Every structure is written in structure tokens, then in C-alpha cells.
CSV table of C-alpha atoms in Angstrom, one decimal:
chain,number,residue,atom,x,y,z
A,1,MET,CA,0.6,-12.6,11.5
A,2,LEU,CA,3.2,-9.7,11.6
A,3,LEU,CA,0.4,-7.2,12.3
A,4,GLU,CA,-0.9,-9.3,15.2
A,5,LEU,CA,2.5,-9.7,16.7
A,6,THR,CA,3.2,-6.0,16.3
A,7,GLU,CA,-0.1,-5.3,18.1
A,8,LEU,CA,0.9,-7.4,21.0
A,9,VAL,CA,4.4,-5.8,21.3
A,10,CYS,CA,2.9,-2.3,21.2
A,11,GLN,CA,0.2,-3.2,23.7
A,12,ARG,CA,2.9,-4.4,26.1
A,13,CYS,CA,4.9,-1.2,25.5
A,14,ARG,CA,1.9,1.0,26.2
A,15,ALA,CA,1.1,-1.0,29.4
A,16,LEU,CA,4.6,-0.3,30.7
A,17,GLY,CA,4.6,3.3,29.5
A,18,PHE,CA,7.3,3.1,26.9
A,19,MET,CA,7.9,3.8,23.2
A,20,GLY,CA,10.6,2.4,21.0
A,21,HIS,CA,13.1,4.0,18.6
A,22,VAL,CA,14.2,0.7,16.9
A,23,VAL,CA,12.1,-2.0,15.5
A,24,SER,CA,13.5,-5.5,14.9
A,25,VAL,CA,12.2,-8.3,12.8
A,26,GLY,CA,13.5,-11.8,12.7
A,27,CYS,CA,12.4,-14.8,10.7
A,28,MET,CA,13.5,-18.4,10.6
A,29,GLY,CA,12.9,-20.6,7.5
A,30,ALA,CA,10.7,-23.7,7.7
A,31,ASP,CA,13.3,-26.0,6.2
A,32,TYR,CA,15.3,-27.6,9.0
A,33,ASP,CA,17.8,-29.2,6.6
A,34,ARG,CA,18.8,-25.9,5.0
A,35,PRO,CA,18.2,-23.2,7.6
A,36,THR,CA,17.4,-19.8,6.2
A,37,GLY,CA,16.1,-16.6,7.7
A,38,PHE,CA,17.2,-13.2,8.8
A,39,SER,CA,17.2,-10.8,11.7
A,40,ARG,CA,17.3,-7.1,10.9
A,41,GLN,CA,16.5,-3.8,12.7
A,42,MET,CA,15.8,-0.3,11.7
A,43,LYS,CA,15.6,3.0,13.5
A,44,MET,CA,12.2,4.7,13.2
A,45,GLU,CA,12.1,8.4,12.5
A,46,ASP,CA,10.3,9.0,15.8
A,47,PRO,CA,9.8,6.7,18.8
A,48,SER,CA,6.4,5.0,18.8
A,49,ASN,CA,4.2,2.5,20.5
A,50,ILE,CA,1.3,3.0,18.0
A,51,THR,CA,0.7,-0.3,16.3
A,52,MET,CA,0.3,0.8,12.7
A,53,GLN,CA,3.4,3.0,12.8
A,54,VAL,CA,5.6,0.2,14.1
A,55,TYR,CA,3.9,-2.2,11.7
A,56,ARG,CA,4.8,0.0,8.7
A,57,TRP,CA,8.5,-0.2,9.6
A,58,ALA,CA,8.3,-4.0,10.4
A,59,SER,CA,6.6,-4.8,7.2
A,60,LYS,CA,9.3,-2.7,5.3
A,61,LEU,CA,12.0,-4.8,6.9
A,62,LEU,CA,10.2,-8.1,6.1
A,63,ALA,CA,9.7,-7.0,2.4
A,64,GLU,CA,13.3,-6.1,2.0
A,65,HIS,CA,14.9,-9.2,3.6
A,66,TRP,CA,12.5,-12.1,3.2
A,67,ASP,CA,13.5,-14.5,0.5
A,68,GLY,CA,10.0,-15.7,-0.2
A,69,LYS,CA,10.5,-19.1,1.3
A,70,PRO,CA,8.1,-20.6,4.0
A,71,ILE,CA,8.6,-19.3,7.5
A,72,ARG,CA,8.3,-21.3,10.7
A,73,ARG,CA,9.0,-18.6,13.2
A,74,VAL,CA,8.7,-14.8,13.1
A,75,GLY,CA,9.5,-12.3,15.9
A,76,ILE,CA,9.3,-8.6,16.3
A,77,SER,CA,10.6,-6.3,19.0
A,78,VAL,CA,11.1,-2.7,19.8
A,79,THR,CA,14.2,-1.4,21.6
A,80,GLN,CA,15.8,1.9,22.7
A,81,LEU,CA,12.8,2.6,24.9
A,82,THR,CA,11.8,6.0,26.1
A,83,PRO,CA,8.9,7.1,28.3
A,84,ASP,CA,5.8,7.5,26.3
A,85,ASN,CA,4.9,10.8,28.0
A,86,GLU,CA,8.0,12.5,26.5
A,87,TYR,CA,8.1,12.8,22.8
A,88,GLN,CA,8.8,15.4,20.1
A,89,MET,CA,5.6,16.9,18.7
A,90,SER,CA,5.5,17.6,15.0
A,91,LEU,CA,3.7,20.2,12.9
A,92,PHE,CA,3.0,17.6,10.2
A,93,ASP,CA,1.8,14.7,12.4
A,94,THR,CA,-1.6,16.0,13.5
A,95,GLY,CA,-3.2,12.6,14.2
A,96,ARG,CA,-0.7,11.2,16.7
A,97,GLU,CA,-2.7,12.2,19.9
A,98,ARG,CA,-5.8,10.8,18.4
A,99,GLN,CA,-4.1,7.5,17.5
A,100,MET,CA,-2.6,7.3,21.0
A,101,ALA,CA,-6.0,7.8,22.6
A,102,LEU,CA,-7.6,5.2,20.3
A,103,GLU,CA,-4.8,2.7,21.2
A,104,ARG,CA,-5.3,3.4,24.9
A,105,THR,CA,-9.0,2.9,24.6
A,106,THR,CA,-8.7,-0.5,22.8
A,107,ASP,CA,-6.1,-1.6,25.4
A,108,ALA,CA,-8.6,-0.7,28.2
A,109,LEU,CA,-11.3,-2.8,26.5
A,110,LYS,CA,-8.9,-5.7,26.0
A,111,ASN,CA,-7.8,-5.6,29.6
A,112,LYS,CA,-11.4,-5.5,30.9
A,113,TYR,CA,-13.0,-8.0,28.5
A,114,GLY,CA,-10.2,-10.0,27.0
A,115,ASN,CA,-8.1,-9.8,23.8
A,116,SER,CA,-10.9,-11.1,21.6
A,117,ILE,CA,-13.2,-8.2,22.3
A,118,VAL,CA,-11.6,-6.0,19.6
A,119,VAL,CA,-9.7,-7.6,16.8
A,120,ARG,CA,-8.5,-6.3,13.4
A,121,ALA,CA,-10.2,-7.5,10.3
A,122,VAL,CA,-7.0,-9.2,9.1
A,123,SER,CA,-7.3,-11.5,12.2
A,124,MET,CA,-10.6,-12.8,10.8
A,125,THR,CA,-8.8,-14.3,7.7
A,126,ALA,CA,-7.5,-17.8,7.5
A,127,ALA,CA,-4.0,-16.6,8.4
A,128,GLY,CA,-5.2,-14.7,11.5
A,129,GLN,CA,-4.4,-16.3,14.8
A,130,ALA,CA,-5.5,-13.7,17.3
A,131,LEU,CA,-8.9,-15.2,18.1
A,132,ASP,CA,-7.4,-18.7,18.6
A,133,ARG,CA,-4.6,-17.4,20.7
A,134,SER,CA,-7.0,-15.3,22.9
A,135,ALA,CA,-8.6,-18.5,24.1
A,136,LYS,CA,-5.2,-19.8,25.4
A,137,ILE,CA,-3.1,-18.9,28.4
A,138,GLY,CA,0.1,-17.3,27.2
A,139,GLY,CA,-0.6,-18.6,23.7
A,140,HIS,CA,-0.9,-22.2,24.9
A,141,TYR,CA,-3.9,-24.4,25.6
A,142,LYS,CA,-5.3,-24.2,29.1
């Protein structure tokens, strides 16, 4: 679920032409009688709107702060936004341009044919919700 949410957040950032420096993850426990959960953020090394880069940081936050109890709500966001056409190039990060082009291509396909045209393999598991959510308006039944 975290990967699917990260993909949606990054897709929105790319559509608006932004990258984020800070990734935030928040969870709320499923037990209403004894509320648990957390909300944490971490600054990434470089600003990004590439799904797998943001996901790595988000999953690190989740692994560090989740207590292992059932979760009823999870959220992810990126902040400290900068324009996506201005970024520091690195000698060691040779695949960034290729990843950005791939993300833009999948975004174009999703915009033209709908979000269910290209899904990640994890969305095909029992925990995946991307296909179900793509049949709804704003995540809700029509």
C-alpha cells in the first residue's frame, strides 16, 4: 500500500512540475480504544519525484517507527518543493534521466488510458488496491 500511495504522490508532483526534499509518513493504529501511530519526516539526499527513490525513504521511515500493530490509516507526502527542471546532477547517479523519462512516459499512458493501464506487480497481490481504486472517482465508488 505504501508503494501505491508513493506512486500517486509522485505522479501528482510530476504533473505539477515539482520535486520534494522531505518525505513524510504517518500511520494511525487500528485500535480506537488505545490509539497508536506516528508521524515522521526525513530529508532526502536530493530532491526527487521518482517513485522508487521516494519509496525507499518512506519505507525506511515506516520500518524505523512502526510498532508492528495493525494500521487503519497511512499517509505519505513530500514537502520543501522545488521545480523539477532544476536539480543538481551527480557523477554517480547515471540513471536519473532515464528514470525520469520512464516516469513521464507511464504518467502519459495513465493520463490517456486511466490509472489501471500500467500497474506495478505488487498491486496485483491481495494487499494491492490500485486496480480497485482506479475504478472509483477520487478513490470512492461512482
